[in-house]
Amino acid sequence: MTGRILLYGATGYTGRLIAEQAAGRGLDIVLAGRDAASVAKVAAPLGLPHGAAALDDAAGLDRLLAGVAVVLHVAGPFSATSRPMVEACLRNRVHYLDITGEIAVFEHCAAMGAKAAAAGIMLMPGVGFDVVPSDCLAAHAARRLPGATRLTLAMSGLNAMSRGTAKTSIESVAKGTAVRRGGRLTEVDTVPRRRFDFGKGPVDGIGVSWGDVSTAYHTTGIPDIDVYFETTPELARIMGLPRFVRKLMGTAPLQALLKKAVDRMPAGPGAEHRKTARALLLAEVEDADGRLLRSRLEVIEPYALTVETALLIAGKAAAGAVRPGFGTPAGVYGPDLILEIPGSRRDDLNA
């Protein structure tokens, strides 16, 4: 028997996309958010039940979670929203999923793993494009080369983002680039740069603080991890700024101004872009003897993929396919999870 799913953050860009698909598939899902009137406007046309509670209202969240098996939390930025929902899920013994890509959120959930296991629930942040395809590709690459000591992930096709993703990116602009060294998270001041071939010739890549710096370690145990994006003009301009300028951009007044500017952006990529765009991911693993293997994964557009992977994993969790404690997508469901999404193709580039 499948339990009920609570979608918290249903009024945001990604939340609306997930709600529409869930309604079309007849899932047992309740829409929720902090504002009752706003949630009702989304739920009514879809014929879905709905509720509301602010994240700082513990009693309200407890009422919202009554009778729920799984929370799919999509209200970012998760650095501000994840903890109260995780605590509510622990109190009410409800499985927790979200679509974050924020390293601090992954690490916090990992630290809460023992409490989650004791409560019999699963904490699995990152069930969207952050980080399902990259986590699955990392696990596949590690499976190909047992004993790998270094993992490099690179991604292409992430040049359109929602307002929420843009605001999360703004929050990290003043920080160094996160990497994993010797199993420990650290930051490097110099922005890493490399070239990658996604299949159409070498392109420039730039190091980023992506969630896999956390999750890929928990999934594979590989001690040294770096993540790169294909360089875009916008990314090159931001990351090319002097460090002191980026630090200045991290101050509260400038953060507020930058986020206000984001509010004037389109809510997110349009329907045609979501339908036609693709993303490519590369994984490179190397062991202590210098053996090196590469694999590539092609998937549908990142926001369209987030809808599919979030609903796929929420459905599995609601049906009881869980592992209590902290989990990663590939760690719990295996490297081939991403291949359950139509349009996904994985290739091994060398033996």
mmCIF file of C-alpha atoms in Angstrom:
data_model
loop_
_atom_site.group_PDB
_atom_site.id
_atom_site.type_symbol
_atom_site.label_atom_id
_atom_site.label_comp_id
_atom_site.label_asym_id
_atom_site.label_seq_id
_atom_site.Cartn_x
_atom_site.Cartn_y
_atom_site.Cartn_z
ATOM 1 C CA MET A 1 0.000 0.000 0.000
ATOM 2 C CA THR A 2 1.329 3.420 -0.961
ATOM 3 C CA GLY A 3 1.352 6.204 1.608
ATOM 4 C CA ARG A 4 0.538 9.856 1.130
ATOM 5 C CA ILE A 5 3.103 12.387 -0.124
ATOM 6 C CA LEU A 6 3.224 15.975 1.111
ATOM 7 C CA LEU A 7 4.679 18.447 -1.395
ATOM 8 C CA TYR A 8 5.885 21.456 0.608
ATOM 9 C CA GLY A 9 6.743 24.493 -1.502
ATOM 10 C CA ALA A 10 4.067 23.838 -4.096
ATOM 11 C CA THR A 11 3.743 27.517 -5.073
ATOM 12 C CA GLY A 12 7.325 27.871 -6.353
ATOM 13 C CA TYR A 13 8.482 27.281 -9.912
ATOM 14 C CA THR A 14 9.592 23.675 -9.427
ATOM 15 C CA GLY A 15 6.813 22.958 -6.951
ATOM 16 C CA ARG A 16 4.170 23.873 -9.510
ATOM 17 C CA LEU A 17 5.778 21.639 -12.137
ATOM 18 C CA ILE A 18 5.820 18.702 -9.723
ATOM 19 C CA ALA A 19 2.236 19.362 -8.599
ATOM 20 C CA GLU A 20 0.951 19.389 -12.177
ATOM 21 C CA GLN A 21 2.647 16.099 -13.017
ATOM 22 C CA ALA A 22 1.535 14.474 -9.759
ATOM 23 C CA ALA A 23 -2.070 15.445 -10.421
ATOM 24 C CA GLY A 24 -1.890 14.081 -13.954
ATOM 25 C CA ARG A 25 -0.580 10.767 -12.670
ATOM 26 C CA GLY A 26 -3.198 10.405 -9.960
ATOM 27 C CA LEU A 27 -0.729 10.295 -7.084
ATOM 28 C CA ASP A 28 -1.898 10.531 -3.472
ATOM 29 C CA ILE A 29 -0.326 13.914 -2.835
ATOM 30 C CA VAL A 30 -1.152 16.951 -0.698
ATOM 31 C CA LEU A 31 0.107 20.402 -1.668
ATOM 32 C CA ALA A 32 1.448 22.655 1.048
ATOM 33 C CA GLY A 33 3.396 25.808 1.764
ATOM 34 C CA ARG A 34 3.522 28.646 4.231
ATOM 35 C CA ASP A 35 0.616 30.679 2.785
ATOM 36 C CA ALA A 36 -2.801 29.010 2.616
ATOM 37 C CA ALA A 37 -4.263 31.311 -0.042
ATOM 38 C CA SER A 38 -1.306 30.881 -2.384
ATOM 39 C CA VAL A 39 -1.341 27.099 -2.013
ATOM 40 C CA ALA A 40 -5.082 26.985 -2.659
ATOM 41 C CA LYS A 41 -4.607 28.852 -5.958
ATOM 42 C CA VAL A 42 -2.268 26.103 -7.138
ATOM 43 C CA ALA A 43 -4.248 23.183 -5.726
ATOM 44 C CA ALA A 44 -7.786 24.125 -6.791
ATOM 45 C CA PRO A 45 -7.309 23.857 -10.589
ATOM 46 C CA LEU A 46 -5.552 20.531 -10.106
ATOM 47 C CA GLY A 47 -8.209 19.125 -7.772
ATOM 48 C CA LEU A 48 -5.634 18.317 -5.107
ATOM 49 C CA PRO A 49 -5.974 18.567 -1.317
ATOM 50 C CA HIS A 50 -3.865 21.232 0.333
ATOM 51 C CA GLY A 51 -2.754 22.698 3.644
ATOM 52 C CA ALA A 52 -0.459 25.355 5.041
ATOM 53 C CA ALA A 53 1.943 25.960 7.913
ATOM 54 C CA ALA A 54 4.935 28.206 8.369
ATOM 55 C CA LEU A 55 8.245 26.506 8.930
ATOM 56 C CA ASP A 56 8.653 28.237 12.287
ATOM 57 C CA ASP A 57 5.292 26.856 13.454
ATOM 58 C CA ALA A 58 6.179 23.431 14.884
ATOM 59 C CA ALA A 59 2.618 22.614 15.918
ATOM 60 C CA GLY A 60 1.322 23.615 12.488
ATOM 61 C CA LEU A 61 3.886 21.399 10.766
ATOM 62 C CA ASP A 62 2.920 18.504 13.017
ATOM 63 C CA ARG A 63 -0.714 18.905 11.985
ATOM 64 C CA LEU A 64 0.327 19.117 8.333
ATOM 65 C CA LEU A 65 2.327 15.897 8.546
ATOM 66 C CA ALA A 66 -0.424 13.858 10.222
ATOM 67 C CA GLY A 67 -1.214 10.860 8.014
ATOM 68 C CA VAL A 68 1.694 11.574 5.649
ATOM 69 C CA ALA A 69 4.314 8.968 4.701
ATOM 70 C CA VAL A 70 6.776 11.171 2.800
ATOM 71 C CA VAL A 71 7.584 14.874 2.656
ATOM 72 C CA LEU A 72 8.917 16.124 -0.665
ATOM 73 C CA HIS A 73 10.357 19.482 0.376
ATOM 74 C CA VAL A 74 10.934 21.893 -2.528
ATOM 75 C CA ALA A 75 10.865 25.275 -0.758
ATOM 76 C CA GLY A 76 14.322 26.836 -0.967
ATOM 77 C CA PRO A 77 16.784 28.175 -0.233
ATOM 78 C CA PHE A 78 17.263 24.990 1.726
ATOM 79 C CA SER A 79 19.958 26.509 3.906
ATOM 80 C CA ALA A 80 17.063 28.359 5.570
ATOM 81 C CA THR A 81 14.212 25.868 5.178
ATOM 82 C CA SER A 82 15.565 22.345 5.507
ATOM 83 C CA ARG A 83 16.264 22.079 9.243
ATOM 84 C CA PRO A 84 12.763 22.822 10.568
ATOM 85 C CA MET A 85 11.230 20.379 8.100
ATOM 86 C CA VAL A 86 13.776 17.686 8.952
ATOM 87 C CA GLU A 87 12.979 18.170 12.643
ATOM 88 C CA ALA A 88 9.252 17.891 11.918
ATOM 89 C CA CYS A 89 9.834 14.676 9.968
ATOM 90 C CA LEU A 90 11.839 13.222 12.853
ATOM 91 C CA ARG A 91 9.091 14.104 15.344
ATOM 92 C CA ASN A 92 6.377 12.622 13.181
ATOM 93 C CA ARG A 93 8.332 9.662 11.750
ATOM 94 C CA VAL A 94 7.889 10.807 8.140
ATOM 95 C CA HIS A 95 10.456 10.222 5.395
ATOM 96 C CA TYR A 96 12.189 13.416 4.214
ATOM 97 C CA LEU A 97 13.166 14.217 0.613
ATOM 98 C CA ASP A 98 14.225 17.526 -0.912
ATOM 99 C CA ILE A 99 15.756 18.884 -4.125
ATOM 100 C CA THR A 100 18.673 20.803 -2.655
ATOM 101 C CA GLY A 101 22.143 21.055 -4.114
ATOM 102 C CA GLU A 102 23.574 22.765 -1.029
ATOM 103 C CA ILE A 103 26.523 20.999 0.562
ATOM 104 C CA ALA A 104 25.707 22.210 4.074
ATOM 105 C CA VAL A 105 22.227 20.668 3.852
ATOM 106 C CA PHE A 106 23.614 17.301 2.750
ATOM 107 C CA GLU A 107 26.146 17.310 5.563
ATOM 108 C CA HIS A 108 23.536 18.286 8.151
ATOM 109 C CA CYS A 109 21.239 15.472 7.049
ATOM 110 C CA ALA A 110 24.171 13.046 7.126
ATOM 111 C CA ALA A 111 24.904 14.139 10.699
ATOM 112 C CA MET A 112 21.261 13.439 11.573
ATOM 113 C CA GLY A 113 21.429 9.945 10.086
ATOM 114 C CA ALA A 114 21.582 8.095 13.388
ATOM 115 C CA LYS A 115 18.524 9.934 14.722
ATOM 116 C CA ALA A 116 16.666 9.197 11.504
ATOM 117 C CA ALA A 117 17.552 5.507 11.698
ATOM 118 C CA ALA A 118 16.342 5.368 15.291
ATOM 119 C CA ALA A 119 13.065 6.967 14.183
ATOM 120 C CA GLY A 120 12.770 4.489 11.300
ATOM 121 C CA ILE A 121 12.766 7.195 8.639
ATOM 122 C CA MET A 122 14.927 8.056 5.651
ATOM 123 C CA LEU A 123 16.533 11.450 5.108
ATOM 124 C CA MET A 124 17.389 11.872 1.436
ATOM 125 C CA PRO A 125 18.157 15.415 0.303
ATOM 126 C CA GLY A 126 18.956 15.961 -3.363
ATOM 127 C CA VAL A 127 16.302 14.012 -5.290
ATOM 128 C CA GLY A 128 16.288 16.407 -8.256
ATOM 129 C CA PHE A 129 18.909 17.208 -10.882
ATOM 130 C CA ASP A 130 20.830 18.031 -7.739
ATOM 131 C CA VAL A 131 22.084 15.266 -7.378
ATOM 132 C CA VAL A 132 20.384 12.196 -8.862
ATOM 133 C CA PRO A 133 22.103 11.965 -12.285
ATOM 134 C CA SER A 134 25.561 12.892 -11.019
ATOM 135 C CA ASP A 135 25.250 10.634 -7.971
ATOM 136 C CA CYS A 136 24.210 7.723 -10.171
ATOM 137 C CA LEU A 137 27.036 8.401 -12.625
ATOM 138 C CA ALA A 138 29.566 8.645 -9.787
ATOM 139 C CA ALA A 139 28.353 5.322 -8.373
ATOM 140 C CA HIS A 140 28.526 3.705 -11.809
ATOM 141 C CA ALA A 141 32.071 4.963 -12.372
ATOM 142 C CA ALA A 142 33.130 3.721 -8.935
ATOM 143 C CA ARG A 143 31.569 0.365 -9.759
ATOM 144 C CA ARG A 144 33.725 0.196 -12.884
ATOM 145 C CA LEU A 145 36.935 0.967 -10.997
ATOM 146 C CA PRO A 146 36.850 -0.425 -7.441
ATOM 147 C CA GLY A 147 39.439 1.264 -5.282
ATOM 148 C CA ALA A 148 39.298 4.578 -7.140
ATOM 149 C CA THR A 149 40.890 7.398 -5.154
ATOM 150 C CA ARG A 150 39.898 10.378 -7.288
ATOM 151 C CA LEU A 151 36.554 11.356 -8.843
ATOM 152 C CA THR A 152 35.960 14.286 -11.165
ATOM 153 C CA LEU A 153 32.436 15.175 -12.303
ATOM 154 C CA ALA A 154 31.650 17.679 -15.045
ATOM 155 C CA MET A 155 28.292 18.934 -16.308
ATOM 156 C CA SER A 156 27.051 20.746 -19.393
ATOM 157 C CA GLY A 157 23.630 22.202 -20.195
ATOM 158 C CA LEU A 158 22.909 24.122 -16.988
ATOM 159 C CA ASN A 159 22.614 27.579 -18.533
ATOM 160 C CA ALA A 160 18.978 28.247 -17.543
ATOM 161 C CA MET A 161 17.869 28.475 -13.920
ATOM 162 C CA SER A 162 14.877 29.314 -11.774
ATOM 163 C CA ARG A 163 14.768 32.252 -9.384
ATOM 164 C CA GLY A 164 15.253 29.912 -6.442
ATOM 165 C CA THR A 165 18.395 28.361 -7.937
ATOM 166 C CA ALA A 166 19.734 31.810 -8.777
ATOM 167 C CA LYS A 167 19.248 32.969 -5.180
ATOM 168 C CA THR A 168 21.003 29.900 -3.838
ATOM 169 C CA SER A 169 23.915 30.566 -6.203
ATOM 170 C CA ILE A 170 24.106 34.167 -4.990
ATOM 171 C CA GLU A 171 24.461 32.961 -1.412
ATOM 172 C CA SER A 172 27.635 31.043 -2.286
ATOM 173 C CA VAL A 173 29.322 33.673 -4.462
ATOM 174 C CA ALA A 174 31.594 34.939 -1.671
ATOM 175 C CA LYS A 175 32.889 31.495 -0.730
ATOM 176 C CA GLY A 176 35.795 29.527 -2.128
ATOM 177 C CA THR A 177 35.243 26.451 -4.281
ATOM 178 C CA ALA A 178 34.355 23.369 -2.242
ATOM 179 C CA VAL A 179 36.295 20.174 -2.961
ATOM 180 C CA ARG A 180 36.864 16.896 -1.136
ATOM 181 C CA ARG A 181 40.430 16.009 -0.193
ATOM 182 C CA GLY A 182 41.395 12.927 1.777
ATOM 183 C CA GLY A 183 37.739 12.437 2.597
ATOM 184 C CA ARG A 184 37.409 15.916 4.119
ATOM 185 C CA LEU A 185 35.489 18.894 2.799
ATOM 186 C CA THR A 186 37.639 21.941 2.158
ATOM 187 C CA GLU A 187 37.628 25.162 0.117
ATOM 188 C CA VAL A 188 40.203 26.347 -2.392
ATOM 189 C CA ASP A 189 40.600 30.072 -3.072
ATOM 190 C CA THR A 190 41.827 29.661 -6.641
ATOM 191 C CA VAL A 191 38.950 28.724 -8.937
ATOM 192 C CA PRO A 192 39.751 25.296 -10.489
ATOM 193 C CA ARG A 193 39.716 25.187 -14.291
ATOM 194 C CA ARG A 194 39.950 22.263 -16.726
ATOM 195 C CA ARG A 195 38.896 21.300 -20.221
ATOM 196 C CA PHE A 196 36.403 18.517 -20.916
ATOM 197 C CA ASP A 197 35.026 16.806 -23.988
ATOM 198 C CA PHE A 198 31.302 16.104 -23.654
ATOM 199 C CA GLY A 199 31.251 14.608 -27.161
ATOM 200 C CA LYS A 200 31.702 17.576 -29.482
ATOM 201 C CA GLY A 201 35.275 18.582 -28.757
ATOM 202 C CA PRO A 202 37.043 20.109 -25.737
ATOM 203 C CA VAL A 203 35.366 22.969 -23.852
ATOM 204 C CA ASP A 204 36.392 24.986 -20.812
ATOM 205 C CA GLY A 205 35.172 23.934 -17.387
ATOM 206 C CA ILE A 206 35.169 25.813 -14.107
ATOM 207 C CA GLY A 207 35.132 24.365 -10.587
ATOM 208 C CA VAL A 208 31.906 24.736 -8.601
ATOM 209 C CA SER A 209 30.663 23.925 -5.104
ATOM 210 C CA TRP A 210 28.101 21.340 -6.220
ATOM 211 C CA GLY A 211 26.326 18.917 -3.942
ATOM 212 C CA ASP A 212 28.298 15.897 -5.129
ATOM 213 C CA VAL A 213 31.327 17.128 -3.223
ATOM 214 C CA SER A 214 29.280 15.867 -0.281
ATOM 215 C CA THR A 215 27.024 13.150 -1.663
ATOM 216 C CA ALA A 216 29.434 11.356 -3.985
ATOM 217 C CA TYR A 217 31.718 10.716 -1.025
ATOM 218 C CA HIS A 218 28.870 9.213 1.006
ATOM 219 C CA THR A 219 27.850 7.106 -2.009
ATOM 220 C CA THR A 220 31.260 5.908 -3.222
ATOM 221 C CA GLY A 221 33.786 6.510 -0.436
ATOM 222 C CA ILE A 222 36.176 8.061 -2.974
ATOM 223 C CA PRO A 223 38.321 10.494 -0.936
ATOM 224 C CA ASP A 224 39.192 13.170 -3.533
ATOM 225 C CA ILE A 225 36.290 14.770 -5.431
ATOM 226 C CA ASP A 226 35.978 17.803 -7.728
ATOM 227 C CA VAL A 227 32.965 19.091 -9.656
ATOM 228 C CA TYR A 228 32.992 21.337 -12.742
ATOM 229 C CA PHE A 229 30.435 23.068 -14.946
ATOM 230 C CA GLU A 230 31.018 23.870 -18.587
ATOM 231 C CA THR A 231 31.981 27.528 -18.525
ATOM 232 C CA THR A 232 29.295 29.997 -19.601
ATOM 233 C CA PRO A 233 29.913 33.737 -20.092
ATOM 234 C CA GLU A 234 27.888 34.516 -16.948
ATOM 235 C CA LEU A 235 29.766 31.972 -14.831
ATOM 236 C CA ALA A 236 33.115 33.157 -16.172
ATOM 237 C CA ARG A 237 32.296 36.776 -15.287
ATOM 238 C CA ILE A 238 31.263 35.966 -11.725
ATOM 239 C CA MET A 239 34.072 33.535 -10.959
ATOM 240 C CA GLY A 240 36.605 35.805 -12.682
ATOM 241 C CA LEU A 241 35.942 38.634 -10.224
ATOM 242 C CA PRO A 242 38.672 39.267 -7.648
ATOM 243 C CA ARG A 243 38.090 37.401 -4.401
ATOM 244 C CA PHE A 244 37.633 40.636 -2.441
ATOM 245 C CA VAL A 245 34.833 41.687 -4.818
ATOM 246 C CA ARG A 246 33.072 38.343 -4.381
ATOM 247 C CA LYS A 247 33.442 38.661 -0.611
ATOM 248 C CA LEU A 248 31.843 42.094 -0.827
ATOM 249 C CA MET A 249 28.971 40.537 -2.790
ATOM 250 C CA GLY A 250 28.443 38.208 0.162
ATOM 251 C CA THR A 251 27.607 41.022 2.573
ATOM 252 C CA ALA A 252 23.993 41.321 3.678
ATOM 253 C CA PRO A 253 23.179 44.612 1.846
ATOM 254 C CA LEU A 254 24.520 43.379 -1.494
ATOM 255 C CA GLN A 255 22.925 39.967 -1.048
ATOM 256 C CA ALA A 256 19.575 41.692 -0.594
ATOM 257 C CA LEU A 257 20.109 43.825 -3.718
ATOM 258 C CA LEU A 258 21.197 40.854 -5.822
ATOM 259 C CA LYS A 259 18.219 38.755 -4.713
ATOM 260 C CA LYS A 260 15.883 41.655 -5.446
ATOM 261 C CA ALA A 261 17.279 41.729 -8.978
ATOM 262 C CA VAL A 262 16.636 37.980 -9.266
ATOM 263 C CA ASP A 263 12.953 38.609 -8.486
ATOM 264 C CA ARG A 264 12.743 40.436 -11.824
ATOM 265 C CA MET A 265 13.912 37.357 -13.703
ATOM 266 C CA PRO A 266 11.482 34.913 -15.338
ATOM 267 C CA ALA A 267 10.321 32.292 -12.839
ATOM 268 C CA GLY A 268 12.305 29.642 -14.701
ATOM 269 C CA PRO A 269 12.885 28.034 -18.098
ATOM 270 C CA GLY A 270 9.842 27.949 -20.378
ATOM 271 C CA ALA A 271 7.982 24.852 -21.489
ATOM 272 C CA GLU A 272 9.711 24.618 -24.882
ATOM 273 C CA HIS A 273 13.152 24.748 -23.287
ATOM 274 C CA ARG A 274 12.205 22.058 -20.760
ATOM 275 C CA LYS A 275 10.917 19.900 -23.583
ATOM 276 C CA THR A 276 13.879 20.168 -25.945
ATOM 277 C CA ALA A 277 17.024 20.899 -23.936
ATOM 278 C CA ARG A 278 19.414 18.209 -22.748
ATOM 279 C CA ALA A 279 22.189 17.981 -20.178
ATOM 280 C CA LEU A 280 25.414 15.982 -20.302
ATOM 281 C CA LEU A 281 27.489 14.718 -17.393
ATOM 282 C CA LEU A 282 30.959 13.201 -17.317
ATOM 283 C CA ALA A 283 32.557 11.130 -14.570
ATOM 284 C CA GLU A 284 36.283 10.422 -14.448
ATOM 285 C CA VAL A 285 37.738 8.037 -11.867
ATOM 286 C CA GLU A 286 41.378 7.208 -11.216
ATOM 287 C CA ASP A 287 43.029 4.787 -8.809
ATOM 288 C CA ALA A 288 46.378 4.837 -7.036
ATOM 289 C CA ASP A 289 48.016 2.933 -9.917
ATOM 290 C CA GLY A 290 47.009 5.595 -12.428
ATOM 291 C CA ARG A 291 44.218 3.616 -14.091
ATOM 292 C CA LEU A 292 41.638 6.058 -15.393
ATOM 293 C CA LEU A 293 38.111 5.452 -16.668
ATOM 294 C CA ARG A 294 35.460 7.849 -17.982
ATOM 295 C CA SER A 295 31.683 7.513 -18.350
ATOM 296 C CA ARG A 296 29.120 9.903 -19.802
ATOM 297 C CA LEU A 297 25.428 10.383 -19.078
ATOM 298 C CA GLU A 298 22.890 12.256 -21.186
ATOM 299 C CA VAL A 299 19.587 13.269 -19.582
ATOM 300 C CA ILE A 300 16.578 15.457 -20.262
ATOM 301 C CA GLU A 301 16.535 19.159 -19.323
ATOM 302 C CA PRO A 302 17.465 19.658 -15.633
ATOM 303 C CA TYR A 303 14.123 21.028 -14.380
ATOM 304 C CA ALA A 304 12.151 18.445 -16.341
ATOM 305 C CA LEU A 305 14.467 15.807 -14.883
ATOM 306 C CA THR A 306 13.952 17.141 -11.359
ATOM 307 C CA VAL A 307 10.209 16.609 -11.706
ATOM 308 C CA GLU A 308 10.733 13.029 -12.868
ATOM 309 C CA THR A 309 13.358 11.987 -10.341
ATOM 310 C CA ALA A 310 11.589 13.666 -7.402
ATOM 311 C CA LEU A 311 8.318 11.891 -8.171
ATOM 312 C CA LEU A 312 10.093 8.592 -8.885
ATOM 313 C CA ILE A 313 11.888 8.589 -5.537
ATOM 314 C CA ALA A 314 8.881 9.949 -3.629
ATOM 315 C CA GLY A 315 6.818 7.121 -5.078
ATOM 316 C CA LYS A 316 9.384 4.520 -4.053
ATOM 317 C CA ALA A 317 9.582 5.939 -0.526
ATOM 318 C CA ALA A 318 5.797 6.152 -0.207
ATOM 319 C CA ALA A 319 5.589 2.491 -1.227
ATOM 320 C CA GLY A 320 8.001 1.530 1.537
ATOM 321 C CA ALA A 321 11.201 1.174 -0.512
ATOM 322 C CA VAL A 322 13.416 3.036 1.968
ATOM 323 C CA ARG A 323 16.562 2.572 4.018
ATOM 324 C CA PRO A 324 16.226 4.313 7.382
ATOM 325 C CA GLY A 325 18.906 6.870 8.152
ATOM 326 C CA PHE A 326 20.669 9.263 5.811
ATOM 327 C CA GLY A 327 20.756 8.119 2.199
ATOM 328 C CA THR A 328 21.825 9.275 -1.234
ATOM 329 C CA PRO A 329 19.857 8.434 -4.389
ATOM 330 C CA ALA A 330 22.415 6.005 -5.824
ATOM 331 C CA GLY A 331 23.425 4.779 -2.372
ATOM 332 C CA VAL A 332 19.892 3.566 -1.663
ATOM 333 C CA TYR A 333 18.494 2.807 -5.119
ATOM 334 C CA GLY A 334 21.654 1.966 -7.065
ATOM 335 C CA PRO A 335 23.638 3.462 -9.964
ATOM 336 C CA ASP A 336 20.991 2.466 -12.518
ATOM 337 C CA LEU A 337 18.217 4.512 -10.894
ATOM 338 C CA ILE A 338 18.682 7.306 -13.449
ATOM 339 C CA LEU A 339 18.067 4.859 -16.296
ATOM 340 C CA GLU A 340 14.478 4.502 -15.087
ATOM 341 C CA ILE A 341 13.882 8.022 -16.429
ATOM 342 C CA PRO A 342 12.991 7.982 -20.158
ATOM 343 C CA GLY A 343 15.543 9.835 -22.248
ATOM 344 C CA SER A 344 18.539 8.881 -20.096
ATOM 345 C CA ARG A 345 21.537 7.323 -21.824
ATOM 346 C CA ARG A 346 24.812 6.231 -20.259
ATOM 347 C CA ASP A 347 27.997 5.389 -22.170
ATOM 348 C CA ASP A 348 31.365 4.102 -20.989
ATOM 349 C CA LEU A 349 33.997 6.002 -22.942
ATOM 350 C CA ASN A 350 36.894 3.641 -22.308
ATOM 351 C CA ALA A 351 37.371 0.140 -20.940
#
